[in-house]
Short mmCIF file of C-alpha atoms in Angstrom, two decimals:
data_model
loop_
_atom_site.label_atom_id
_atom_site.label_comp_id
_atom_site.label_asym_id
_atom_site.label_seq_id
_atom_site.Cartn_x
_atom_site.Cartn_y
_atom_site.Cartn_z
CA MET A 29 -52.66 177.27 5.67
CA LYS A 30 -56.18 175.81 7.02
CA PHE A 31 -56.04 171.37 7.02
CA PRO A 32 -59.30 169.54 7.47
CA SER A 33 -60.07 168.30 10.10
CA SER A 34 -60.24 164.99 8.31
CA PHE A 35 -56.79 165.25 7.72
CA LEU A 36 -55.45 166.08 12.01
CA ARG A 37 -57.63 163.60 12.66
CA ALA A 38 -55.72 161.19 10.41
CA LEU A 39 -52.18 162.39 11.59
CA ILE A 40 -52.73 162.71 15.28
CA LEU A 41 -54.48 159.41 15.79
CA PRO A 42 -51.57 157.43 14.95
CA LEU A 43 -49.68 159.35 17.49
CA LEU A 44 -52.39 158.08 20.48
CA HIS A 45 -51.92 154.71 19.71
CA ILE A 46 -47.95 154.85 19.79
CA ASN A 47 -47.65 156.89 23.14
CA ALA A 48 -50.55 155.89 24.58
CA GLN A 49 -49.00 156.17 28.17
CA SER A 50 -48.22 159.47 28.25
CA ILE A 51 -51.18 160.79 26.62
CA ASN A 52 -53.06 158.27 28.91
CA ASN A 53 -51.38 160.17 32.21
CA GLU A 54 -51.84 163.51 30.49
CA ALA A 55 -55.90 163.10 29.25
CA PHE A 56 -57.12 160.22 31.17
CA ASP A 57 -57.01 160.71 35.17
CA SER A 58 -59.19 157.64 36.59
CA ARG A 59 -59.41 158.83 39.47
CA GLU A 60 -62.58 159.97 40.82
CA THR A 61 -63.99 159.44 37.14
CA THR A 62 -67.48 158.37 36.38
CA ILE A 63 -69.36 156.82 33.37
CA ASP A 64 -69.35 159.90 31.89
CA GLY A 65 -65.86 161.48 31.70
CA VAL A 66 -64.80 157.86 30.44
CA HIS A 67 -67.46 158.13 27.24
CA ASN A 68 -66.65 161.90 27.27
CA ALA A 69 -62.56 160.50 26.73
CA LEU A 70 -63.99 157.79 24.24
CA TYR A 71 -65.54 159.65 22.22
CA SER A 72 -63.04 162.02 22.02
CA SER A 73 -60.68 159.98 21.43
CA LEU A 74 -58.08 161.13 23.90
CA VAL A 75 -57.83 157.41 25.07
CA SER A 76 -58.77 153.99 23.59
CA CYS A 77 -60.39 151.37 26.03
CA ARG A 78 -57.78 149.11 26.31
CA ASP A 79 -55.97 152.98 28.05
CA VAL A 80 -59.01 153.62 30.32
CA VAL A 81 -58.57 149.41 31.42
CA SER A 82 -54.79 149.67 31.36
CA SER A 83 -55.38 153.09 33.97
CA PHE A 84 -57.50 150.69 36.50
CA LEU A 85 -54.77 147.60 36.43
CA ALA A 86 -51.99 149.99 37.09
CA ARG A 87 -54.08 151.80 39.84
CA ILE A 88 -54.73 147.51 41.13
CA GLU A 89 -51.09 146.95 41.05
CA ALA A 90 -49.77 149.81 43.30
CA PHE A 91 -52.14 150.60 45.50
CA ASN A 92 -53.79 146.76 45.98
CA PRO A 93 -50.98 145.30 47.95
CA THR A 94 -51.40 148.39 50.19
CA ILE A 95 -55.32 147.17 50.94
CA ASN A 96 -55.75 143.52 49.69
CA ALA A 97 -59.16 144.18 48.42
CA ILE A 98 -58.85 142.25 44.73
CA ILE A 99 -59.19 138.55 44.26
CA SER A 100 -58.51 137.82 40.68
CA LEU A 101 -58.53 139.70 37.69
CA ASN A 102 -60.16 138.91 34.02
CA PRO A 103 -57.71 137.82 31.91
CA ASN A 104 -59.90 138.91 29.19
CA ALA A 105 -59.97 142.20 29.86
CA LEU A 106 -57.45 143.49 27.47
CA SER A 107 -58.94 141.29 24.34
CA ILE A 108 -62.62 142.59 25.05
CA ALA A 109 -61.62 146.48 25.23
CA ASP A 110 -59.28 145.79 21.99
CA SER A 111 -62.46 144.06 20.47
CA MET A 112 -64.66 147.51 21.87
CA ASP A 113 -61.60 149.82 20.30
CA LEU A 114 -62.34 148.10 16.93
CA GLN A 115 -66.20 148.91 17.15
CA LEU A 116 -65.42 152.97 18.10
CA LYS A 117 -63.22 152.45 14.98
CA SER A 118 -65.86 151.81 12.83
CA GLY A 119 -68.23 153.45 14.69
CA ASN A 120 -70.06 151.13 16.52
CA SER A 121 -70.41 151.99 20.07
CA THR A 122 -72.73 151.82 21.77
CA GLY A 123 -74.26 150.87 24.97
CA SER A 124 -74.81 152.86 28.41
CA LEU A 125 -71.79 151.23 30.07
CA PHE A 126 -69.24 150.08 27.55
CA CYS A 127 -65.85 150.07 27.93
CA ILE A 128 -66.41 150.97 31.61
CA PRO A 129 -64.39 148.35 34.24
CA VAL A 130 -66.84 147.15 36.46
CA LEU A 131 -65.32 145.46 39.99
CA LEU A 132 -67.42 142.03 40.74
CA LYS A 133 -67.77 140.50 44.12
CA ASP A 134 -66.65 137.37 44.20
CA ASN A 135 -70.00 135.20 44.89
CA TYR A 136 -71.34 136.47 41.13
CA ASP A 137 -71.23 134.12 38.36
CA THR A 138 -69.22 135.22 34.78
CA SER A 139 -68.10 132.30 32.68
CA GLU A 140 -64.31 133.68 32.29
CA MET A 141 -63.49 133.49 35.75
CA ASN A 142 -64.08 130.96 38.84
CA THR A 143 -66.57 131.80 41.43
CA THR A 144 -64.82 131.83 45.04
CA GLY A 145 -67.27 133.35 47.74
CA GLY A 146 -63.33 133.35 49.22
CA CYS A 147 -63.43 130.14 50.41
CA LEU A 148 -60.58 127.80 49.49
CA ASP A 149 -62.46 125.21 49.19
CA LEU A 150 -64.42 126.41 45.82
CA LYS A 151 -61.16 128.62 44.15
CA GLY A 152 -61.91 125.63 41.39
CA ASN A 153 -65.97 126.90 41.13
CA ARG A 154 -66.25 127.35 37.55
CA PRO A 155 -69.46 128.78 36.10
CA SER A 156 -70.08 128.34 32.71
CA VAL A 157 -72.47 131.25 32.83
CA ASP A 158 -73.36 134.98 33.57
CA ALA A 159 -75.31 135.13 36.04
CA PRO A 160 -78.52 137.07 34.71
CA ALA A 161 -77.29 140.65 36.79
CA VAL A 162 -73.68 140.26 34.95
CA ARG A 163 -75.12 139.20 31.14
CA ALA A 164 -77.02 142.53 31.72
CA LEU A 165 -73.75 144.92 32.31
CA LYS A 166 -71.88 142.97 30.05
CA ASN A 167 -75.32 143.84 27.28
CA ALA A 168 -74.54 147.05 28.34
CA GLY A 169 -71.10 147.32 27.13
CA ALA A 170 -69.22 146.75 30.98
CA ILE A 171 -66.32 144.99 31.11
CA ILE A 172 -65.53 142.35 34.28
CA LEU A 173 -62.10 143.73 35.06
CA GLY A 174 -61.72 141.11 38.28
CA LYS A 175 -63.44 139.83 41.21
CA ALA A 176 -63.46 141.27 44.99
CA ASN A 177 -63.07 140.22 47.99
CA LEU A 178 -65.82 139.82 51.20
CA HIS A 179 -66.41 138.20 54.20
CA GLU A 180 -66.41 134.48 53.29
CA LEU A 181 -69.10 133.46 51.28
CA ALA A 182 -71.31 136.81 52.16
CA LEU A 183 -71.62 136.13 56.12
CA GLU A 184 -70.38 138.69 58.12
CA GLY A 185 -68.80 142.05 57.61
CA LEU A 186 -65.39 142.06 58.53
CA SER A 187 -64.37 141.27 55.76
CA VAL A 188 -61.90 137.84 55.59
CA SER A 189 -62.09 135.27 53.94
CA SER A 190 -59.79 131.54 53.80
CA LEU A 191 -58.65 132.81 50.74
CA GLY A 192 -59.34 136.26 49.68
CA GLY A 193 -57.46 137.30 53.29
CA GLN A 194 -58.29 140.03 55.50
CA THR A 195 -59.48 143.03 53.50
CA ILE A 196 -58.45 146.63 54.81
CA ASN A 197 -60.21 149.61 55.08
CA PRO A 198 -58.55 152.62 52.19
CA TYR A 199 -59.45 155.68 54.76
CA ASP A 200 -57.78 153.88 58.66
CA HIS A 201 -55.19 150.31 57.88
CA THR A 202 -55.94 149.45 61.46
CA ARG A 203 -59.44 148.93 60.27
CA THR A 204 -62.22 146.80 58.66
CA PRO A 205 -63.73 148.13 55.23
CA GLY A 206 -67.43 146.68 55.85
CA GLY A 207 -68.52 143.75 54.38
CA SER A 208 -69.75 141.92 53.70
CA SER A 209 -69.08 143.36 50.04
CA GLY A 210 -65.45 145.19 51.83
CA GLY A 211 -64.19 144.44 49.03
CA THR A 212 -65.54 145.61 46.42
CA GLY A 213 -66.34 149.25 48.95
CA ALA A 214 -62.70 149.13 49.50
CA ALA A 215 -61.67 148.69 45.90
CA ILE A 216 -63.59 150.94 44.77
CA ALA A 217 -63.45 153.83 47.13
CA ALA A 218 -59.54 153.73 46.31
CA ASN A 219 -60.50 153.92 42.23
CA PHE A 220 -60.08 150.78 41.16
CA ALA A 221 -63.11 150.54 38.83
CA VAL A 222 -65.48 152.63 37.57
CA PHE A 223 -68.32 150.96 40.12
CA GLY A 224 -69.17 147.61 41.35
CA THR A 225 -71.49 145.42 41.95
CA GLY A 226 -72.15 143.95 45.78
CA THR A 227 -74.99 140.88 47.85
CA ASP A 228 -77.00 141.88 50.77
CA THR A 229 -78.73 139.77 52.81
CA VAL A 230 -77.71 142.04 55.82
CA ASN A 231 -76.62 144.65 55.84
CA SER A 232 -73.13 143.77 53.08
CA LEU A 233 -74.25 146.69 50.67
CA ARG A 234 -74.72 149.84 53.25
CA SER A 235 -71.85 148.55 54.98
CA PRO A 236 -69.29 149.10 52.81
CA ALA A 237 -70.20 151.67 51.28
CA SER A 238 -70.93 153.35 54.34
CA ALA A 239 -67.35 152.89 55.71
CA ASN A 240 -65.63 153.71 52.35
CA SER A 241 -67.97 157.51 52.19
CA LEU A 242 -69.28 155.43 48.67
CA PHE A 243 -73.06 155.49 47.74
CA SER A 244 -75.31 152.26 47.26
CA ILE A 245 -78.41 150.66 46.79
CA ARG A 246 -80.37 148.10 47.98
CA PRO A 247 -83.59 148.19 45.90
CA THR A 248 -86.62 146.28 47.22
CA ARG A 249 -87.00 142.44 47.29
CA GLY A 250 -87.44 141.24 43.55
CA LEU A 251 -86.33 144.27 41.26
CA ILE A 252 -83.44 141.92 40.09
CA SER A 253 -82.55 138.39 39.67
CA ARG A 254 -80.34 136.88 42.77
CA SER A 255 -80.26 134.07 40.15
CA GLY A 256 -76.30 133.01 39.80
CA ILE A 257 -75.88 134.52 43.16
CA ILE A 258 -73.75 132.48 46.01
CA PRO A 259 -77.16 132.66 48.30
CA ILE A 260 -77.35 132.61 51.82
CA SER A 261 -81.28 133.92 51.89
CA TYR A 262 -84.61 133.30 49.84
CA THR A 263 -85.89 136.12 52.30
CA GLN A 264 -83.13 138.58 53.19
CA ASP A 265 -80.67 137.96 50.03
CA ALA A 266 -80.37 141.35 47.32
CA ILE A 267 -77.77 141.97 44.79
CA GLY A 268 -77.23 145.34 43.30
CA PRO A 269 -74.15 148.25 42.75
CA ILE A 270 -72.24 151.08 45.29
CA ALA A 271 -70.44 153.78 43.39
CA ARG A 272 -68.58 157.07 43.69
CA ASN A 273 -71.94 158.90 43.03
CA VAL A 274 -75.11 158.97 42.66
CA LYS A 275 -75.35 159.03 38.96
CA ASP A 276 -73.34 156.54 38.10
CA LEU A 277 -75.69 154.27 40.66
CA ALA A 278 -78.53 155.38 39.38
CA THR A 279 -77.37 154.35 36.15
CA ALA A 280 -75.63 150.90 37.57
CA LEU A 281 -79.32 150.44 39.16
CA THR A 282 -81.02 150.96 35.69
CA VAL A 283 -78.63 147.93 33.74
CA MET A 284 -78.62 145.59 36.63
CA ALA A 285 -82.32 145.81 36.29
CA SER A 286 -84.02 145.27 33.03
CA VAL A 287 -83.28 141.86 32.95
CA GLY A 288 -86.73 141.94 34.62
CA TYR A 289 -88.48 138.64 35.29
CA ASP A 290 -86.52 135.43 35.57
CA GLN A 291 -88.48 132.14 36.16
CA ASP A 292 -84.99 131.15 37.87
CA ASP A 293 -86.05 133.95 40.66
CA ASN A 294 -90.00 133.85 40.98
CA THR A 295 -89.29 137.51 43.27
CA THR A 296 -89.21 139.12 40.29
CA ALA A 297 -92.62 138.15 38.84
CA PHE A 298 -93.28 140.89 41.47
CA ILE A 299 -92.19 143.53 40.22
CA PRO A 300 -94.92 146.60 39.25
CA GLU A 301 -95.37 147.45 34.86
CA THR A 302 -94.39 150.61 36.63
CA SER A 303 -90.70 149.18 37.77
CA THR A 304 -90.28 148.08 34.61
CA ALA A 305 -87.44 149.24 32.08
CA VAL A 306 -86.95 152.24 34.63
CA ASP A 307 -84.56 154.69 33.49
CA TYR A 308 -82.76 155.34 37.19
CA SER A 309 -80.91 157.50 35.99
CA THR A 310 -83.80 160.25 35.06
CA TYR A 311 -83.95 160.44 38.59
CA VAL A 312 -80.76 162.27 39.46
CA SER A 313 -82.39 165.56 38.43
CA GLY A 314 -84.81 167.73 39.27
CA GLY A 315 -87.14 168.61 41.63
CA CYS A 316 -86.39 169.41 45.52
CA LEU A 317 -86.47 168.19 49.67
CA LYS A 318 -87.71 171.12 50.56
CA GLY A 319 -91.45 169.92 51.64
CA LYS A 320 -89.95 166.42 52.16
CA ARG A 321 -91.07 164.57 55.38
CA PHE A 322 -88.37 162.11 56.88
CA GLY A 323 -89.30 159.57 59.43
CA LEU A 324 -86.03 159.92 62.04
CA LEU A 325 -85.73 156.36 63.54
CA GLU A 326 -84.68 156.93 67.68
CA GLY A 327 -84.35 153.02 68.31
CA PHE A 328 -81.14 153.00 65.81
CA PHE A 329 -79.05 154.82 67.73
CA ASN A 330 -76.13 154.05 69.83
CA ARG A 331 -77.11 157.66 72.57
CA THR A 332 -74.35 156.32 75.10
CA ALA A 333 -71.22 158.79 74.85
CA SER A 334 -68.23 157.06 73.52
CA ASN A 335 -65.84 157.48 71.46
CA GLU A 336 -67.10 155.13 68.74
CA THR A 337 -70.73 156.47 68.62
CA THR A 338 -70.55 159.74 69.60
CA LEU A 339 -69.25 161.11 66.37
CA VAL A 340 -71.62 158.91 64.92
CA ASN A 341 -74.12 160.53 66.22
CA ASN A 342 -72.74 163.74 65.55
CA VAL A 343 -72.21 163.76 62.35
CA MET A 344 -76.27 162.41 61.58
CA ALA A 345 -76.74 165.81 63.67
CA SER A 346 -75.27 167.28 60.70
CA MET A 347 -77.10 165.79 58.48
CA ILE A 348 -80.61 166.60 60.27
CA THR A 349 -79.53 169.92 60.07
CA VAL A 350 -78.61 170.35 55.77
CA LEU A 351 -82.32 168.58 55.65
CA GLN A 352 -84.03 171.20 57.64
CA LEU A 353 -82.20 174.35 55.93
CA ALA A 354 -82.88 172.71 52.77
CA GLY A 355 -86.42 172.99 53.67
CA ALA A 356 -87.54 169.12 54.28
CA GLU A 357 -89.43 168.32 57.79
CA VAL A 358 -87.28 165.78 59.87
CA VAL A 359 -89.59 164.13 62.43
CA THR A 360 -88.70 161.52 64.83
CA VAL A 361 -90.14 158.02 65.05
CA ASN A 362 -89.72 156.80 68.68
CA VAL A 363 -90.77 153.48 68.53
CA THR A 364 -89.68 150.64 70.72
CA LEU A 365 -90.28 147.94 68.21
CA TYR A 366 -87.67 149.65 66.19
CA ASN A 367 -84.13 148.22 67.67
CA ALA A 368 -82.42 146.51 65.89
CA THR A 369 -80.49 144.16 68.27
CA ALA A 370 -84.11 142.44 68.96
CA ILE A 371 -85.61 142.08 65.14
CA SER A 372 -82.45 140.15 64.48
CA ALA A 373 -82.29 138.15 67.35
CA THR A 374 -86.49 137.28 66.70
CA LEU A 375 -86.42 137.70 62.73
CA ASP A 376 -83.62 137.04 61.06
CA VAL A 377 -84.36 133.58 58.65
CA GLN A 378 -80.67 133.01 57.43
CA THR A 379 -79.89 129.82 59.97
CA SER A 380 -83.32 128.02 58.67
CA GLU A 381 -82.67 128.80 54.80
CA TYR A 382 -79.34 128.29 53.98
CA ARG A 383 -78.72 124.90 53.33
CA GLN A 384 -81.49 124.25 51.54
CA LEU A 385 -80.64 127.67 48.98
CA MET A 386 -76.12 126.82 48.82
CA ASP A 387 -77.11 122.77 48.66
CA ALA A 388 -78.88 124.23 45.32
CA TYR A 389 -75.97 126.48 44.32
CA LEU A 390 -73.36 123.17 43.92
CA GLN A 391 -75.35 120.89 42.58
CA MET A 392 -76.41 123.36 39.38
CA SER A 393 -75.28 122.01 35.98
CA SER A 394 -73.47 125.37 35.16
CA LEU A 395 -71.03 124.66 37.47
CA SER A 396 -68.33 122.83 36.81
CA GLY A 397 -64.62 122.82 38.27
CA THR A 398 -63.62 121.57 41.45
CA HIS A 399 -66.19 121.95 44.29
CA PRO A 400 -67.99 120.85 46.96
CA SER A 401 -71.51 119.52 46.12
CA THR A 402 -73.32 120.33 49.61
CA LEU A 403 -73.29 122.97 52.57
CA THR A 404 -72.13 119.58 55.15
CA GLU A 405 -68.99 118.57 52.62
CA LEU A 406 -68.15 122.53 52.57
CA TYR A 407 -67.57 122.91 56.03
CA SER A 408 -66.02 119.51 56.61
CA SER A 409 -63.63 120.28 54.54
CA GLY A 410 -61.27 122.48 56.60
CA LYS A 411 -60.48 124.68 53.94
CA PHE A 412 -63.07 127.71 54.80
CA LEU A 413 -62.92 130.07 58.09
CA VAL A 414 -65.88 130.60 60.48
CA ILE A 415 -64.71 133.57 62.59
CA PRO A 416 -65.98 132.40 65.99
CA THR A 417 -68.96 134.26 66.48
CA GLN A 418 -70.08 133.17 64.04
CA TYR A 419 -69.80 128.53 65.21
CA ASN A 420 -73.43 128.44 66.19
CA TYR A 421 -74.79 130.28 63.12
CA VAL A 422 -73.16 128.04 60.98
CA ASN A 423 -73.88 124.88 62.97
CA THR A 424 -77.43 126.07 63.47
CA ALA A 425 -77.93 126.56 59.40
CA LEU A 426 -76.27 122.65 58.96
CA ARG A 427 -79.27 121.28 61.00
CA PRO A 428 -82.29 122.57 60.56
CA SER A 429 -84.39 124.05 57.54
CA THR A 430 -87.35 125.43 56.11
CA SER A 431 -89.82 122.80 58.30
CA ASN A 432 -89.04 124.25 60.90
CA SER A 433 -92.00 125.44 63.26
CA SER A 434 -89.25 127.90 64.66
CA TYR A 435 -89.47 129.39 61.18
CA ALA A 436 -92.95 130.12 59.95
CA ILE A 437 -93.29 131.88 63.20
CA ALA A 438 -89.66 133.92 62.30
CA LYS A 439 -92.27 134.38 59.31
CA LEU A 440 -94.94 135.49 60.10
CA GLY A 441 -92.86 138.01 62.93
CA ILE A 442 -91.78 139.27 59.34
CA GLN A 443 -94.84 140.44 57.64
CA ASN A 444 -96.14 142.02 61.10
CA LEU A 445 -92.75 144.39 61.48
CA THR A 446 -93.37 144.35 57.86
CA THR A 447 -97.27 146.02 57.94
CA ALA A 448 -95.53 148.18 61.20
CA LEU A 449 -93.34 150.09 59.12
CA ARG A 450 -95.84 150.76 56.37
CA THR A 451 -97.93 152.08 58.66
CA THR A 452 -95.18 153.59 60.26
CA PHE A 453 -94.54 155.68 56.77
CA THR A 454 -98.44 156.02 56.58
CA ILE A 455 -99.80 158.20 59.83
CA ASN A 456 -95.61 160.35 59.89
CA SER A 457 -96.56 161.01 56.80
CA LEU A 458 -93.62 161.05 55.43
CA ASP A 459 -91.71 160.65 52.38
CA ALA A 460 -88.44 158.00 53.89
CA ILE A 461 -86.63 156.77 57.17
CA ILE A 462 -83.33 157.62 57.40
CA TYR A 463 -80.41 156.93 60.40
CA PRO A 464 -77.15 155.89 60.55
CA GLU A 465 -75.70 152.38 58.40
CA GLN A 466 -74.37 151.71 62.14
CA LYS A 467 -73.83 153.42 65.14
CA ASN A 468 -70.44 153.07 65.33
CA LEU A 469 -68.48 153.73 63.59
CA VAL A 470 -67.04 150.45 61.60
CA VAL A 471 -65.21 148.41 63.71
CA LYS A 472 -61.02 147.76 63.59
CA ILE A 473 -59.33 144.30 62.21
CA GLY A 474 -59.43 141.62 64.91
CA SER A 475 -62.93 142.83 66.65
CA PRO A 476 -65.12 140.11 67.28
CA SER A 477 -67.78 141.32 64.51
CA GLN A 478 -69.23 144.60 62.63
CA SER A 479 -71.52 145.44 65.30
CA GLY A 480 -73.91 148.60 65.33
CA ARG A 481 -75.24 147.78 61.91
CA ASN A 482 -78.54 148.48 60.82
CA GLY A 483 -80.07 146.88 58.03
CA ILE A 484 -82.03 144.37 59.32
CA LEU A 485 -85.28 146.68 58.89
CA ALA A 486 -85.46 146.72 55.57
CA ALA A 487 -83.90 142.84 55.31
CA LEU A 488 -86.68 141.28 56.69
CA THR A 489 -89.34 143.79 54.73
CA GLY A 490 -87.65 143.73 51.40
CA SER A 491 -87.83 147.57 51.38
CA PRO A 492 -85.07 149.76 48.64
CA VAL A 493 -82.55 151.86 50.97
CA VAL A 494 -79.26 153.73 49.52
CA THR A 495 -77.00 154.61 50.98
CA VAL A 496 -74.92 158.16 50.55
CA PRO A 497 -71.92 159.52 52.63
CA ALA A 498 -73.08 161.57 55.35
CA GLY A 499 -69.82 162.50 57.02
CA PHE A 500 -65.87 161.73 57.98
CA SER A 501 -65.05 161.54 61.66
CA PRO A 502 -62.13 163.74 63.07
CA PRO A 503 -58.56 162.91 61.69
CA THR A 504 -56.19 161.13 63.74
CA PRO A 505 -53.11 159.86 62.72
CA ASN A 506 -54.51 156.15 61.36
CA ALA A 507 -57.27 157.67 59.93
CA PRO A 508 -56.19 161.49 57.98
CA LEU A 509 -59.59 162.04 56.93
CA GLY A 510 -61.27 159.97 59.07
CA VAL A 511 -62.91 157.25 59.65
CA PRO A 512 -66.52 157.91 56.22
CA ILE A 513 -69.79 157.68 58.23
CA GLY A 514 -72.68 156.64 55.82
CA MET A 515 -76.67 157.34 56.47
CA GLU A 516 -79.03 154.75 55.23
CA ILE A 517 -82.67 156.24 53.34
CA LEU A 518 -85.16 153.95 53.39
CA GLY A 519 -88.45 153.79 51.22
CA GLN A 520 -91.61 152.48 50.54
CA PRO A 521 -91.27 149.18 47.89
CA TRP A 522 -89.92 149.77 44.32
CA THR A 523 -89.60 153.71 45.10
CA GLU A 524 -86.26 153.96 43.49
CA GLY A 525 -85.87 156.24 41.37
CA LYS A 526 -87.73 158.85 44.54
CA LEU A 527 -84.86 157.35 46.64
CA LEU A 528 -81.88 158.19 44.07
CA ASN A 529 -82.92 162.11 43.31
CA ILE A 530 -83.50 162.61 47.08
CA ALA A 531 -79.60 161.25 47.71
CA SER A 532 -78.51 163.44 44.58
CA HIS A 533 -79.83 166.33 46.06
CA ILE A 534 -78.13 165.36 49.45
CA SER A 535 -75.54 164.50 47.46
CA SER A 536 -74.82 167.84 46.07
CA LEU A 537 -75.73 170.12 49.48
CA THR A 538 -73.30 167.77 50.90
CA HIS A 539 -70.39 166.61 48.98
CA VAL A 540 -69.21 164.56 52.02
CA ARG A 541 -67.39 162.51 49.42
CA LYS A 542 -63.24 161.76 49.29
CA MET A 543 -60.96 159.46 48.01
CA PRO A 544 -58.63 157.89 50.80
CA SER A 545 -55.18 160.29 50.94
CA PHE A 546 -52.86 157.18 50.90
CA ALA A 547 -54.25 155.80 46.57
CA ASN A 548 -55.13 160.11 45.63
CA ARG A 549 -52.09 160.69 43.19
CA SER A 550 -51.78 159.33 39.85
CA VAL A 551 -49.62 155.79 38.83
CA GLU A 552 -47.64 155.63 35.47
CA VAL A 553 -49.22 153.56 33.37
CA SER A 554 -47.61 150.30 31.76
CA SER A 555 -48.18 149.04 28.69
CA TYR A 556 -49.32 145.70 29.71
CA SER A 557 -49.63 142.98 27.42
CA VAL A 558 -51.26 140.49 29.40
CA VAL A 559 -53.40 141.44 32.67
CA PRO A 560 -51.46 140.65 35.30
CA ILE A 561 -52.21 138.34 38.19
CA ILE A 562 -53.25 139.20 41.60
CA THR A 563 -52.05 136.42 44.95
CA PRO A 564 -54.22 137.65 47.89
CA LYS A 565 -52.02 138.17 50.60
CA SER A 566 -51.85 135.92 53.59
CA ASN A 567 -53.37 138.51 56.50
CA ILE A 568 -55.74 136.47 58.23
CA PRO A 569 -55.52 138.12 61.91
CA SER A 570 -54.76 135.23 64.15
CA ALA A 571 -58.42 135.61 65.96
CA TYR A 572 -59.89 133.73 62.94
CA PRO A 573 -58.69 130.31 63.35
CA ALA A 574 -59.22 128.31 59.48
CA GLY A 575 -61.08 125.55 59.80
CA ALA A 576 -62.56 125.54 63.04
CA LEU A 577 -66.44 125.37 63.33
#
């Protein structure tokens, strides 16, 4: 006898809910899952939204004790999932991110959770409203699963904080995960969510992508509103997503950029009409690399042979070969101007802008709970962590302001650098500029700083950059797959679609991305009645004394 499909659905669906754990383990594997993968499982009635959220909670409980990437979880995540299951049942599931679990770097304001910046003195800081980018994610159906650790207040790249402790690189547990968005990077690499968010003042979206075999995009300055994010620099700050594949990255960018003009971030007034309401996922397919011209910044390499630099240079040489075999032309740009260390030393304006922006953030009416009202008060509390190499940075930031003459000189220098970069594109007929994100492997835990990074050029000029996995160092006992190495692809303003297309082709040709071996196993999923509470480790290296400045 042939039973009607409606009868079969009526018979099977209750069983799916009765035995959700076994169905989830067999029908939905959250390892390396994508937005499309989650949606296919949901809309085929293989899993519920609660099952999806529970699968990631189980992975966090199983693997976060090793890498210490999470500061807190959203206590409402399961109830939100339940409400989405009701929407599914009623046929009202809409949004490009419907039931997609997302992790926020813990400097994004969201009304369900405190925003701490990883700082003990901000442990009680509670926003009453979402940052516009967070609101856009929620409006698209995303479930904010929790908050990821970061280098405290996003000031460096070691990803250690007084509240969150030291985050561990999932590929080599003796190394840092890059930063400052290192908690997000480590968590997404270990499959704690489908994608995550980060911020970038100099390197902080790109460094963790490079160190964790991930994709990220730092958009053109102004494309995504930065309001509702703990600030550092008006000139240099940007926000964006970090993901395991280019399509998810493009979808996340589309949603975050949908905010458009925001009166609380006037850089968004410069968004051209051609970059308004763009679906960046449409750029992932089509086209080719043949005929593309890439400028290779020779000044962004360290050619001194060592165990930490030579491996990066070898991976980049292999990537250049891939591009050339695909029909692209790689042009070496050997201009002394492009020296990341020199550019940072003379033009970085963070210290001039930090105190004023931070004071304004701490005094926002949308913040409640317990928190300092000024940056000076925060750094007088003793409840903070500054690494010794940044003592001078913070002490300098507490004194000067944008009224200093040195600030005006630096801003003029930034204008000149921006002009020089545009000229480099024009005279060489370049589609993009490429270079390693970091001249050396991501540094070991306890290192003085995250040395050798190349992010300053895009940060100062406001240029868009997509970071892609470029390769791995050879395996070692500490790094069974090797240490991930990433490449930056820098474009002219408002060319995010073009860069994503290039990144998609590179990804299809190379398939570099690998899941960290320690977390590459299935996890038994509990029937959660409440969201578990995460307690970060107190594993701060002795090289970084808390409360000292």
